[in-house]
Amino acid sequence: MSKTHVVEKWVDEAAALTKPSKVIWADGSKQEYDRLVEEMLRDGTLLEMNQKTYPGCYLHRSHPQDVARTEQLTFICTRDPEDAGPSNNWMAPAEAKAKAGAYFKHSMKDRRMWVIPYLMGPAGSAASRTGVMVTDSAYVVASMHIMTRVGQVAIDHMRAADDFIAGLHGMGDLSPERRLILHFPEEKLIWSVGSGYGGNALLGKKCHALRIGSYQARQEGWMAEHMFILGVEDPEGRITYFGGAMPSASGKTNLAMVVSKLPGYRAWTLGDDIAWIYVDAEGQLRAINPERGFFGVAPNTSAATNPNGIQMVRSNTIFTNVATTPAKEPWWEGIGTEAPAGTLDWQGRPWAPGGAPAAHPNSRFTTPGSQCPSIAPNWEDPQGVPISGFIFGSRRTNVIPMVFESFGWQHGVFLGAAMSTETTAAITGQVGVVRRDPMAMIPFCGYNMGSYFAHWLAMGPRLANPPKIFRVNWFRRDAEGRFLWPGYGENARILKWMVDRIHGRGKAVETPLGFIPTADALDLSGLDIDRRRVERALAWDRDEWLDALGDLSAFFGPFGRRLPGQIRQELELMVYRLKTGR
Ligand code: GTP
Ligand code: SPV
Ligand code: MN
C-alpha cells in the first residue's frame, strides 16, 4: 500500500468512530490559517486583539475547567503494566479503547474533522518524524500550524507507508469526567478526548515528541527529552551548545532566550521545550528541536525578565487565558505595568486588583519560533547542533544549590534521576508541593523510568566527548521567602561559568555533591547584590542532603530490578561522601 493509502485507511477508521459531518485535509498554507482564524473569530473561539499594536494576535478563552495538563487522566497503555512502570498511570489497551471509544463515539456528529499531517523536526533531517492527527477543534489546527510543520512536507518525510504516529483527538464534552489522554506506544497511536488544552490536545508536543518519542528513542538508540536547546556565544565568537531539562513552568523558555548583560556573551535560542538528541558518526551528541513554535507561560514575562519573549509575542500570536485591557491588549501578572481600569480577567469578567489573578497562572502564548529575536540562524539545521553541556534545573525553595557540576557522566545521570521540584500551575492539582521529577520527565516518559535511567547511562560510553552535566536551582529563597538569586537575565552569569568549565577554565570547589563555583568564580560584575546572598544560594547542608537522599531511596524502591545498579551505587557513594566528608 502507498503512504497515503495507509494514512487514509486510518483516517477512515477515525471517521467511522466519530462520524464527522465533513473531513478536511489540512495543507499548512497561510490561506488555510487565515481561513481558520476568520471562522474562529466568527464563532467566538477567538477574539481579536488590538490589530494596530498586536497585529495578527488573537485571544482564546478555554473552558474554565480545561486550563492545564491533567496527569491523573494521562495513561500509558502497554500490554505489560511493567513496561509503563511505577511512575506512569497504566491502563490495558483494550480497556482504554473501550472507555475512550464510548466518549469518541459519534462525538463529531455535526462537527468537522480536520486531518493534520505534521512533521516534528526540520525538513530534510534524518532525525525528524511524521505524525498524522485528526481533531474537531479549529484552535488545535491553528496551533499545530504554529507549533509544527503541517502538510505535504510531513508525508514526504515518511520512510515507509506506516511510518507515522497516528493521533485521534476530540473535544468530547470537555468534562474532566470524560477526559482521557491515552498512549499506545506499541501501536504508534495516541487517543486524546475531552480537552482542548495544549499538552493534552496538540498531539505533536508532549504525546508524540516526548511520550511516544521517548519509547521509540530507546528502541532506536536516541533520546527524546523535555529540554530547551541554547547556544552561548563567548567573546572569542565560539558557540557552546546546551540542552536543559527543567520541569513544566520552571524556566526553560526564559533561559532559552536569555539576554546577557555580560560583554561579549550572547545566547542563541534553538528550542524551548523539547529536544531530540542523537549520536553522530563521530560520537558527538547532536540535538534538533522537533517543534516550530513556542507554547510559553505568560505570567511574569516582562521587558525586564524576558525582553525577547515580550518582543516575539507582539505579532502573529495566539494568547490563551490571558487578561485583556480596554485597548484589547494582553495583560498578565508580572507583565511590568499596572492593569488599566476596565481590564477583563481570563474568563472575560471585569477585574479589579486584590482578588484572584487576572490572567490564569497557566495562561500561555503560541508564537512562531522565527519571531524570537534571539533565534539562532542554524535553528533548523537538519544536522542539529553539537551538545557540550546538559543542565538539570528544578524549583526548590531549599536544599539545592544554585549551581553545581557533576563528577562525570554517571554521577550526572544520577543527579538528573534525583531531581525533585515544587509543582506549578502547568498541571491541574496542588501548586508548590515537592515531588520527584527525574530529568523533568516524570509526566512525559512513555515507558518504565528504570529502563529510562539505564538508557541514559548507556549513552555515555557511546560518546567521544560526553557533555558535562550541571544541576541548577534559580528558586532558592531566604527566610523571608525572597529569592536569593535575581534569576532571569542574571542566569547568563551562570551560563558563563558553565562555558568556562566546559573549556577547562572556571574555578570550583570539590564537595560531596559535585563541583560548586566559589563565589568569586561567578562573574558578578555590574550586579548589585550582597555577596552573602550569593554564598547562601550556593550553600549546601549535610543533614538536609542526607535527609533528601533517604527520601530518594524510597522513590527508587518501586522500580525494583529495573533500577540500574549504577544509580543505586551513585546514591550510596553520595551518602558515603556526605557522611565522611570525602
Ligand atoms: P513549560 O512551558 O511549562 O515547560 O515551562 P518552562 O520550563 O519553559 O518555564 P518558563 O521559562 O516559561 O518559566 C515559568 C515561570 O517561571 C514563569 O513565570 C517565569 O517568569 C518563571 N521563571 C523563569 N526563570 C526564572 C528565574 O530565573 N527566576 C525566577 N524567580 N523565576 C523564573
Ligand atoms: C509543560 O507543561 O511542560 C508545557 C506545556 O510545556 S504543555 O504543552 O501543555 O505540556
Ligand atoms: Mn514543557
Coordinates of C-alpha atoms and ligand atoms in Angstrom, one line a residue:
M1 CA 0.0 0.0 0.0
S2 CA 1.2 3.5 -0.7
K3 CA 1.9 6.1 2.1
T4 CA -1.4 7.9 1.6
H5 CA -3.3 4.7 1.5
V6 CA -2.3 3.7 5.0
V7 CA -3.0 7.2 6.3
E8 CA -6.4 7.3 4.6
K9 CA -7.3 3.9 6.0
W10 CA -6.6 5.1 9.5
V11 CA -8.5 8.4 8.9
D12 CA -11.5 6.3 7.7
E13 CA -11.4 4.3 10.9
A14 CA -11.3 7.5 13.0
A15 CA -14.3 8.9 11.0
A16 CA -16.2 5.7 11.3
L17 CA -16.0 6.0 15.1
T18 CA -16.6 9.8 15.5
K19 CA -18.9 10.4 12.5
P20 CA -17.9 13.9 11.5
S21 CA -20.1 15.9 9.1
K22 CA -17.1 16.6 6.9
V23 CA -13.4 15.6 6.7
I24 CA -10.9 18.3 5.8
W25 CA -7.2 17.7 5.0
A26 CA -5.0 20.4 6.3
D27 CA -2.3 21.7 3.9
G28 CA -0.4 24.0 6.3
S29 CA -0.8 27.1 4.0
K30 CA -1.2 30.7 5.1
Q31 CA -4.6 30.8 3.4
E32 CA -5.7 27.9 5.5
Y33 CA -4.5 29.5 8.7
D34 CA -6.2 32.8 7.8
R35 CA -9.5 31.0 7.0
L36 CA -9.4 29.1 10.3
V37 CA -8.8 32.4 12.2
E38 CA -11.7 34.1 10.3
E39 CA -14.0 31.2 11.2
M40 CA -13.0 31.2 14.9
L41 CA -13.5 35.0 15.1
R42 CA -17.0 34.5 13.7
D43 CA -17.9 31.7 16.2
G44 CA -16.2 33.3 19.2
T45 CA -13.4 30.7 19.6
L46 CA -11.0 33.6 19.1
L47 CA -11.3 37.3 20.0
E48 CA -9.4 39.9 18.1
M49 CA -6.7 41.8 19.9
N50 CA -5.6 45.3 19.0
Q51 CA -4.5 44.9 15.4
K52 CA -2.5 48.1 15.4
T53 CA -0.3 47.3 18.4
Y54 CA -0.7 43.4 18.2
P55 CA -1.1 42.6 14.5
G56 CA -2.2 39.1 13.9
C57 CA -2.7 38.4 17.6
Y58 CA -5.9 36.7 19.0
L59 CA -7.2 35.6 22.3
H60 CA -8.6 32.2 23.1
R61 CA -10.6 31.7 26.3
S62 CA -10.7 28.0 27.1
H63 CA -13.3 26.1 29.1
P64 CA -12.5 27.2 32.7
Q65 CA -12.0 23.5 33.7
D66 CA -9.6 22.9 30.8
V67 CA -6.6 25.1 31.6
A68 CA -3.6 22.7 32.2
R69 CA -2.4 19.2 31.7
T70 CA -4.3 16.6 33.6
E71 CA -1.7 13.9 34.7
Q72 CA -4.2 11.8 36.6
L73 CA -6.1 11.3 33.3
T74 CA -3.0 10.5 31.3
F75 CA -2.2 6.9 30.7
I76 CA 0.5 4.7 29.0
C77 CA -1.3 1.7 27.6
T78 CA 1.2 -1.1 27.1
R79 CA 0.3 -4.8 27.1
D80 CA 2.5 -5.4 30.2
P81 CA 2.0 -2.8 33.0
E82 CA 5.7 -3.2 34.0
D83 CA 6.6 -1.6 30.7
A84 CA 4.8 1.6 31.8
G85 CA 6.4 1.4 35.2
P86 CA 5.5 2.6 38.7
S87 CA 5.7 6.4 37.8
N88 CA 3.1 6.2 35.0
N89 CA -0.6 5.6 35.1
W90 CA -1.3 2.4 33.2
M91 CA -4.4 1.0 31.5
A92 CA -4.8 -2.2 29.4
P93 CA -5.1 -1.2 25.7
A94 CA -8.4 -2.9 25.2
E95 CA -9.9 -1.3 28.3
A96 CA -8.5 2.1 27.3
K97 CA -10.1 1.9 23.9
A98 CA -13.4 0.7 25.2
K99 CA -13.6 3.6 27.7
A100 CA -12.4 6.4 25.4
G101 CA -14.2 4.8 22.5
A102 CA -17.5 5.4 24.2
Y103 CA -16.6 9.1 24.6
F104 CA -15.5 9.4 21.0
K105 CA -18.5 7.5 19.5
H106 CA -20.3 9.8 17.2
S107 CA -18.8 12.8 19.1
M108 CA -18.1 14.7 15.8
K109 CA -21.7 14.4 14.6
D110 CA -22.5 18.0 13.3
R111 CA -18.8 18.8 13.6
R112 CA -15.9 18.8 11.1
M113 CA -12.8 16.7 11.4
W114 CA -9.5 18.0 10.2
V115 CA -6.7 15.7 9.2
I116 CA -3.3 17.2 10.1
P117 CA -0.2 15.6 8.7
Y118 CA 2.6 17.2 10.7
L119 CA 6.4 16.9 10.8
M120 CA 8.3 17.1 14.1
G121 CA 11.8 18.5 13.3
P122 CA 13.3 20.4 10.5
A123 CA 12.6 19.4 6.9
G124 CA 15.4 17.2 5.5
S125 CA 16.6 16.0 8.9
A126 CA 17.1 12.2 9.4
A127 CA 16.1 12.9 13.0
S128 CA 12.6 14.3 12.1
R129 CA 9.5 12.2 12.4
T130 CA 5.9 12.4 11.0
G131 CA 2.6 12.3 12.7
V132 CA -1.0 12.4 11.4
M133 CA -3.6 13.7 13.9
V134 CA -7.3 14.2 13.4
T135 CA -9.2 16.7 15.5
D136 CA -12.6 18.5 15.7
S137 CA -11.0 21.7 17.1
A138 CA -10.1 24.6 14.8
Y139 CA -8.0 26.0 17.7
V140 CA -5.9 22.9 17.6
V141 CA -5.4 23.1 13.8
A142 CA -4.3 26.7 14.0
S143 CA -2.0 25.9 17.0
M144 CA -0.5 23.0 15.1
H145 CA 0.3 25.3 12.2
I146 CA 2.4 27.5 14.6
M147 CA 3.9 24.6 16.6
T148 CA 4.7 22.1 13.8
R149 CA 5.3 21.8 10.1
V150 CA 2.0 20.9 8.6
G151 CA 1.1 19.4 5.2
Q152 CA 2.9 17.5 2.4
V153 CA 6.3 18.0 3.9
A154 CA 5.2 15.6 6.6
I155 CA 4.0 12.9 4.2
D156 CA 7.2 13.3 2.2
H157 CA 9.2 12.5 5.3
M158 CA 7.6 9.2 5.9
R159 CA 10.3 6.5 5.4
A160 CA 7.6 3.8 4.9
A161 CA 3.9 3.6 4.4
D162 CA 3.2 3.2 8.1
D163 CA 6.0 5.5 9.3
F164 CA 3.8 7.9 11.3
I165 CA 2.3 8.3 14.7
A166 CA -1.5 8.3 14.5
G167 CA -3.3 10.7 16.8
L168 CA -7.1 10.8 17.4
H169 CA -8.2 14.0 19.2
G170 CA -11.7 15.1 20.0
M171 CA -13.1 17.8 22.3
G172 CA -15.8 15.4 23.6
D173 CA -17.9 17.4 26.1
L174 CA -14.8 18.8 27.8
S175 CA -15.9 17.3 31.1
P176 CA -13.0 16.1 33.2
E177 CA -15.1 13.0 34.0
R178 CA -15.0 12.1 30.3
R179 CA -11.4 13.1 29.5
L180 CA -8.6 10.6 28.8
I181 CA -5.1 11.1 27.3
L182 CA -4.0 7.7 26.1
H183 CA -0.7 6.5 24.6
F184 CA -0.3 3.2 22.9
P185 CA 3.5 3.2 22.1
E186 CA 3.4 -0.4 20.8
E187 CA 0.9 0.7 18.2
K188 CA 2.4 4.2 17.4
L189 CA -1.0 5.5 18.5
I190 CA -2.4 8.4 20.6
W191 CA -6.0 8.9 21.7
S192 CA -7.0 12.1 23.5
V193 CA -10.5 13.1 24.3
G194 CA -12.2 15.8 26.4
S195 CA -9.5 18.5 26.5
G196 CA -8.5 21.3 24.1
Y197 CA -5.5 22.3 26.2
G198 CA -2.0 22.5 24.8
G199 CA -0.2 19.5 26.1
N200 CA -3.4 17.4 26.1
A201 CA -4.5 18.4 22.6
L202 CA -1.6 19.5 20.4
L203 CA -0.6 15.8 20.0
G204 CA 2.7 16.5 18.3
K205 CA 4.1 18.0 21.5
K206 CA 4.0 16.0 24.8
C207 CA 2.1 13.0 23.5
H208 CA 4.2 12.4 20.4
A209 CA 7.5 14.2 20.8
L210 CA 8.0 13.0 24.4
R211 CA 5.9 10.0 25.4
I212 CA 5.8 8.0 22.2
G213 CA 9.1 9.7 21.2
S214 CA 11.0 8.5 24.3
Y215 CA 9.7 5.0 23.8
Q216 CA 11.0 5.0 20.2
A217 CA 14.2 6.7 21.2
R218 CA 15.1 3.9 23.5
Q219 CA 14.4 1.3 20.9
E220 CA 16.4 3.1 18.2
G221 CA 19.2 4.5 20.4
W222 CA 18.5 8.2 20.6
M223 CA 16.9 10.5 23.2
A224 CA 13.7 12.4 23.4
E225 CA 14.0 15.0 26.3
H226 CA 12.0 17.7 27.9
M227 CA 14.8 20.2 27.2
F228 CA 15.5 23.6 25.7
I229 CA 18.4 24.0 23.3
L230 CA 20.6 27.0 23.7
G231 CA 23.9 28.2 22.2
V232 CA 26.1 30.6 24.2
E233 CA 28.4 32.7 22.2
D234 CA 31.5 33.9 24.0
P235 CA 33.9 36.8 23.4
E236 CA 36.1 34.6 21.1
G237 CA 33.0 34.1 18.9
R238 CA 32.8 30.4 19.8
I239 CA 29.3 28.9 20.4
T240 CA 28.8 26.3 23.1
Y241 CA 25.5 24.4 23.0
F242 CA 23.5 23.2 25.9
G243 CA 20.4 21.1 26.4
G244 CA 18.5 21.8 29.6
A245 CA 15.7 19.9 31.3
M246 CA 13.5 21.8 33.8
P247 CA 10.0 20.8 34.9
S248 CA 6.9 22.5 33.5
A249 CA 6.8 26.2 34.2
S250 CA 10.3 26.2 35.7
G251 CA 12.4 28.3 33.4
K252 CA 13.2 26.6 30.1
T253 CA 11.6 29.3 27.8
N254 CA 13.2 32.1 29.9
L255 CA 16.7 30.6 29.8
A256 CA 16.5 29.6 26.2
M257 CA 16.1 33.3 25.2
V258 CA 18.1 34.9 28.0
V259 CA 19.6 38.3 27.2
S260 CA 23.1 38.6 28.7
K261 CA 24.4 41.8 30.2
L262 CA 28.0 40.4 30.2
P263 CA 30.1 42.0 27.5
G264 CA 30.8 39.6 24.6
Y265 CA 28.4 36.9 25.8
R266 CA 25.2 36.3 23.8
A267 CA 22.6 33.5 23.9
W268 CA 21.1 31.9 20.8
T269 CA 17.8 30.2 21.0
L270 CA 17.2 26.8 19.3
G271 CA 14.3 25.4 21.2
D272 CA 12.4 26.0 24.5
D273 CA 10.7 22.7 25.4
I274 CA 11.7 19.6 23.6
A275 CA 15.0 18.2 22.2
W276 CA 15.6 15.1 20.1
I277 CA 19.2 14.1 20.5
Y278 CA 21.2 11.5 18.6
V279 CA 24.9 10.4 18.4
D280 CA 26.5 11.2 15.1
A281 CA 29.2 9.2 13.2
E282 CA 31.9 11.0 15.2
G283 CA 30.4 10.0 18.5
Q284 CA 29.1 13.6 19.1
L285 CA 25.7 14.2 20.6
R286 CA 23.6 16.4 18.4
A287 CA 20.2 18.0 19.1
I288 CA 17.3 19.1 17.0
N289 CA 14.2 21.0 18.1
P290 CA 11.2 18.9 16.9
E291 CA 8.9 22.0 17.3
R292 CA 8.5 25.1 15.1
G293 CA 7.0 27.4 17.7
F294 CA 6.8 28.2 21.4
F295 CA 3.9 27.5 23.7
G296 CA 5.1 29.6 26.6
V297 CA 4.0 30.7 30.0
A298 CA 2.7 34.3 30.0
P299 CA 2.7 35.3 33.7
N300 CA 6.0 37.1 34.8
T301 CA 7.0 37.6 31.2
S302 CA 8.1 41.3 31.1
A303 CA 10.5 43.6 29.4
A304 CA 12.8 43.2 32.4
T305 CA 12.6 39.4 32.8
N306 CA 12.3 38.2 29.2
P307 CA 12.7 41.1 26.7
N308 CA 12.9 38.6 23.7
G309 CA 9.8 36.9 24.9
I310 CA 7.9 40.2 25.0
Q311 CA 9.0 41.2 21.5
M312 CA 8.2 37.9 19.9
V313 CA 4.6 37.9 21.1
R314 CA 3.8 41.3 19.6
S315 CA 2.5 39.8 16.4
N316 CA 1.0 36.5 14.9
T317 CA 0.4 35.1 18.4
I318 CA -2.5 33.2 19.9
F319 CA -2.9 34.1 23.6
T320 CA -4.8 31.6 25.7
N321 CA -6.4 32.6 29.0
V322 CA -4.6 36.0 29.5
A323 CA -6.4 39.1 30.7
T324 CA -7.3 41.9 28.3
T325 CA -7.1 45.7 28.7
P326 CA -9.8 48.0 27.3
A327 CA -7.3 48.7 24.4
K328 CA -7.6 45.0 23.6
E329 CA -4.1 44.3 24.6
P330 CA -3.0 41.3 26.6
W331 CA -2.2 41.6 30.3
W332 CA -0.9 39.3 32.9
E333 CA 0.6 39.4 36.4
G334 CA 4.2 40.4 36.2
I335 CA 4.0 42.0 32.8
G336 CA 5.6 45.1 34.2
T337 CA 2.7 47.6 34.1
E338 CA -0.4 48.1 36.2
A339 CA -3.6 46.7 34.8
P340 CA -5.6 49.7 33.5
A341 CA -9.2 50.2 34.8
G342 CA -11.6 48.1 32.8
T343 CA -9.3 45.1 32.5
L344 CA -11.1 41.8 31.9
D345 CA -9.9 38.6 33.5
W346 CA -9.1 35.4 31.7
Q347 CA -12.7 34.5 31.7
G348 CA -13.8 37.8 30.3
R349 CA -15.2 39.2 33.7
P350 CA -14.5 42.7 35.0
W351 CA -11.4 42.5 37.2
A352 CA -10.0 44.6 40.0
P353 CA -6.7 44.1 41.8
G354 CA -6.7 42.4 45.2
G355 CA -8.6 39.2 44.3
A356 CA -7.8 36.3 42.1
P357 CA -5.2 36.7 39.3
A358 CA -6.5 38.4 36.2
A359 CA -4.6 36.1 33.9
H360 CA -4.8 32.4 34.6
P361 CA -1.5 31.3 36.2
N362 CA -1.0 28.9 33.3
S363 CA -2.0 31.3 30.6
R364 CA 0.1 31.0 27.6
F365 CA 1.2 32.3 24.2
T366 CA 1.6 30.3 21.0
T367 CA 4.1 32.0 18.7
P368 CA 6.3 31.0 15.7
G369 CA 9.9 30.4 16.7
S370 CA 11.2 32.5 13.8
Q371 CA 9.8 35.6 15.6
C372 CA 12.2 35.3 18.6
P373 CA 14.8 38.0 18.3
S374 CA 17.5 35.6 19.6
I375 CA 16.5 32.7 17.3
A376 CA 19.8 31.0 16.2
P377 CA 20.4 31.3 12.4
N378 CA 21.0 27.5 12.4
W379 CA 18.0 26.5 14.5
E380 CA 16.5 24.5 11.6
D381 CA 19.8 22.9 10.6
P382 CA 18.9 19.3 9.7
Q383 CA 22.1 18.0 11.4
G384 CA 21.1 19.8 14.7
V385 CA 23.8 21.3 17.0
P386 CA 26.6 19.6 19.0
I387 CA 25.7 19.4 22.7
S388 CA 28.6 20.1 25.1
G389 CA 26.6 20.5 28.3
F390 CA 23.4 19.3 29.9
I391 CA 21.6 21.3 32.6
F392 CA 19.1 19.8 35.0
G393 CA 17.2 22.5 36.8
S394 CA 14.3 22.5 39.2
R395 CA 12.2 24.7 41.5
R396 CA 13.3 24.2 45.1
T397 CA 12.9 26.7 48.0
N398 CA 15.6 24.9 50.0
V399 CA 18.4 22.3 49.9
I400 CA 19.6 22.5 46.2
P401 CA 22.4 25.0 45.5
M402 CA 22.0 27.5 42.7
V403 CA 24.5 25.6 40.5
F404 CA 27.0 22.7 40.7
E405 CA 28.7 20.3 38.3
S406 CA 28.7 16.5 38.4
F407 CA 31.9 14.5 38.7
G408 CA 31.2 12.9 35.3
W409 CA 28.5 11.2 33.2
Q410 CA 27.3 8.5 35.6
H411 CA 27.1 10.9 38.5
G412 CA 25.4 13.5 36.3
V413 CA 22.8 11.0 35.2
F414 CA 22.2 10.2 38.9
L415 CA 21.7 13.9 39.6
G416 CA 19.1 14.1 36.9
A417 CA 17.4 11.0 38.2
A418 CA 17.4 12.5 41.7
M419 CA 15.6 15.7 40.7
S420 CA 12.8 16.9 42.8
T421 CA 10.7 20.0 42.2
E422 CA 7.8 22.1 43.5
T423 CA 4.7 21.7 41.4
T424 CA 3.4 24.6 39.2
A425 CA 0.1 25.7 37.6
A426 CA 1.1 23.8 34.4
I427 CA -0.6 20.8 35.9
T428 CA -4.0 20.5 37.4
G429 CA -3.7 20.0 41.1
Q430 CA -1.9 21.5 44.1
V431 CA 0.8 24.1 43.4
G432 CA 4.1 24.2 45.4
V433 CA 4.2 20.5 46.5
V434 CA 7.6 18.9 46.3
R435 CA 7.6 15.8 44.1
R436 CA 10.3 13.7 42.4
D437 CA 10.7 14.6 38.7
P438 CA 13.7 12.8 37.2
M439 CA 15.1 14.7 34.2
A440 CA 11.8 16.7 34.3
M441 CA 10.4 13.7 32.5
I442 CA 8.1 12.2 35.2
P443 CA 5.0 13.3 33.3
F444 CA 6.4 12.5 29.8
C445 CA 8.4 9.3 29.9
G446 CA 6.5 6.8 27.8
Y447 CA 8.0 3.7 29.4
N448 CA 9.4 2.4 32.6
M449 CA 11.6 5.0 34.1
G450 CA 14.0 2.4 35.5
S451 CA 14.8 1.5 31.9
Y452 CA 14.9 5.2 31.0
F453 CA 17.8 5.7 33.5
A454 CA 19.5 2.7 32.0
H455 CA 19.2 4.2 28.6
W456 CA 20.7 7.4 29.8
L457 CA 23.6 5.6 31.4
A458 CA 24.2 3.6 28.2
M459 CA 24.5 6.7 26.1
G460 CA 27.7 7.9 27.9
P461 CA 30.1 5.2 26.7
R462 CA 28.9 5.8 23.1
L463 CA 30.2 9.4 23.2
A464 CA 33.6 10.6 22.2
N465 CA 33.2 13.6 24.5
P466 CA 30.3 13.2 26.9
P467 CA 28.7 16.6 27.8
K468 CA 29.4 18.0 31.2
I469 CA 26.3 17.8 33.4
F470 CA 25.2 20.7 35.6
R471 CA 22.4 21.0 38.2
V472 CA 20.8 24.4 38.8
N473 CA 18.1 25.9 41.0
W474 CA 17.1 29.5 40.5
F475 CA 14.4 29.3 43.0
R476 CA 16.1 29.1 46.4
R477 CA 14.7 31.6 49.0
D478 CA 15.7 33.3 52.2
A479 CA 13.9 33.0 55.5
E480 CA 11.6 35.9 54.4
G481 CA 10.6 34.0 51.3
R482 CA 12.5 36.2 48.8
F483 CA 14.5 34.6 46.0
L484 CA 18.2 34.6 46.9
W485 CA 19.3 35.0 43.3
P486 CA 17.7 37.6 40.9
G487 CA 17.5 34.9 38.2
Y488 CA 16.3 35.7 34.6
G489 CA 18.9 37.7 32.7
E490 CA 21.4 37.2 35.5
N491 CA 21.4 33.5 34.8
A492 CA 23.7 34.3 31.9
R493 CA 26.4 34.7 34.5
I494 CA 25.9 31.1 35.5
L495 CA 26.0 30.0 31.8
K496 CA 29.3 31.8 31.5
W497 CA 30.8 29.7 34.3
M498 CA 29.5 26.5 32.7
V499 CA 31.1 27.6 29.4
D500 CA 34.3 28.2 31.2
R501 CA 34.1 24.7 32.9
I502 CA 33.5 23.0 29.5
H503 CA 36.6 24.7 28.1
G504 CA 38.8 23.8 31.0
R505 CA 38.5 27.0 32.9
G506 CA 36.3 28.2 35.7
K507 CA 37.1 27.8 39.4
A508 CA 35.2 25.4 41.6
V509 CA 35.5 23.6 44.9
E510 CA 35.0 19.9 45.1
T511 CA 32.2 18.9 47.6
P512 CA 30.3 15.7 48.3
L513 CA 27.7 17.0 45.8
G514 CA 30.0 17.8 43.0
F515 CA 31.9 20.9 41.9
I516 CA 30.5 24.2 43.2
P517 CA 31.7 27.5 42.0
T518 CA 33.4 29.6 44.5
A519 CA 31.5 32.9 45.0
D520 CA 34.4 34.7 43.2
A521 CA 34.3 32.3 40.3
L522 CA 31.0 33.7 39.1
D523 CA 31.2 36.9 37.1
L524 CA 29.1 39.3 39.2
S525 CA 30.4 42.5 37.5
G526 CA 27.8 45.2 37.3
L527 CA 25.4 43.3 39.5
D528 CA 24.3 45.0 42.7
I529 CA 23.9 42.0 45.0
D530 CA 25.2 41.3 48.5
R531 CA 27.8 38.5 48.1
R532 CA 26.5 36.8 51.2
R533 CA 23.2 36.2 49.3
V534 CA 25.2 34.5 46.5
E535 CA 27.1 32.4 49.1
R536 CA 23.8 31.4 50.6
A537 CA 22.4 30.5 47.2
L538 CA 25.4 28.3 46.6
A539 CA 25.5 26.7 50.1
W540 CA 24.6 23.1 51.0
D541 CA 23.9 21.4 54.2
R542 CA 25.0 17.9 55.1
D543 CA 22.0 16.9 57.2
E544 CA 19.4 18.4 54.7
W545 CA 21.1 16.3 52.0
L546 CA 21.2 13.1 53.9
D547 CA 17.5 13.6 54.7
A548 CA 16.7 14.2 51.0
L549 CA 18.7 11.2 49.9
G550 CA 16.8 8.9 52.3
D551 CA 13.6 10.1 50.6
L552 CA 15.1 9.4 47.2
S553 CA 15.8 5.8 48.2
A554 CA 12.1 5.4 48.9
F555 CA 11.2 6.8 45.4
F556 CA 13.6 4.4 43.7
G557 CA 12.2 1.4 45.6
P558 CA 9.2 0.6 43.4
F559 CA 11.4 0.4 40.3
G560 CA 12.9 -2.8 41.7
R561 CA 15.2 -4.7 39.4
R562 CA 14.6 -2.2 36.6
L563 CA 16.6 0.4 38.5
P564 CA 20.2 0.3 37.2
G565 CA 22.8 -0.8 39.8
Q566 CA 24.8 2.3 38.9
I567 CA 22.1 4.6 40.1
R568 CA 21.9 2.9 43.5
Q569 CA 25.7 2.9 43.6
E570 CA 25.9 6.7 43.0
L571 CA 23.3 7.2 45.7
E572 CA 25.4 5.1 48.1
L573 CA 28.6 6.9 47.1
M574 CA 26.9 10.3 47.7
V575 CA 25.7 9.2 51.2
Y576 CA 29.2 8.0 51.9
R577 CA 30.8 11.2 50.8
L578 CA 28.4 13.3 52.9
K579 CA 29.0 11.1 56.0
T580 CA 32.7 11.0 55.7
G581 CA 33.3 14.5 54.2
R582 CA 35.3 12.9 51.4
Ligands
GTP1 P1 6.8 24.9 30.3 O1 6.5 25.6 29.0 O2 5.7 24.6 31.2 O3 7.6 23.6 30.0 O4 7.7 25.9 31.2 P2 9.2 26.4 31.1 O5 10.2 25.5 31.8 O6 9.6 26.9 29.8 O7 9.1 27.7 32.1 P3 9.2 29.3 31.8 O8 10.5 29.7 31.3 O9 8.0 29.6 31.0 O10 9.0 29.8 33.3 C1 7.9 29.5 34.1 C2 7.8 30.6 35.2 O11 9.0 30.7 35.9 C3 7.5 31.9 34.6 O12 6.5 32.6 35.4 C4 8.8 32.6 34.7 O13 8.7 34.0 34.8 C5 9.5 32.0 36.0 N1 10.9 32.0 35.9 C6 11.7 31.6 34.8 N2 13.0 31.8 35.1 C7 13.1 32.3 36.4 C8 14.2 32.7 37.2 O14 15.4 32.7 36.8 N3 13.9 33.2 38.4 C9 12.6 33.2 38.9 N4 12.3 33.7 40.1 N5 11.5 32.9 38.1 C10 11.8 32.4 36.9
SPV2 C1 4.5 21.7 30.0 O1 3.6 21.6 30.8 O2 5.6 21.2 30.3 C2 4.4 22.5 28.8 C3 3.0 23.0 28.5 O3 5.3 22.7 28.1 S1 2.1 21.7 27.7 O4 2.4 21.7 26.3 O5 0.8 22.0 27.9 O6 2.5 20.4 28.3
MN3 MN 7.2 21.8 28.9

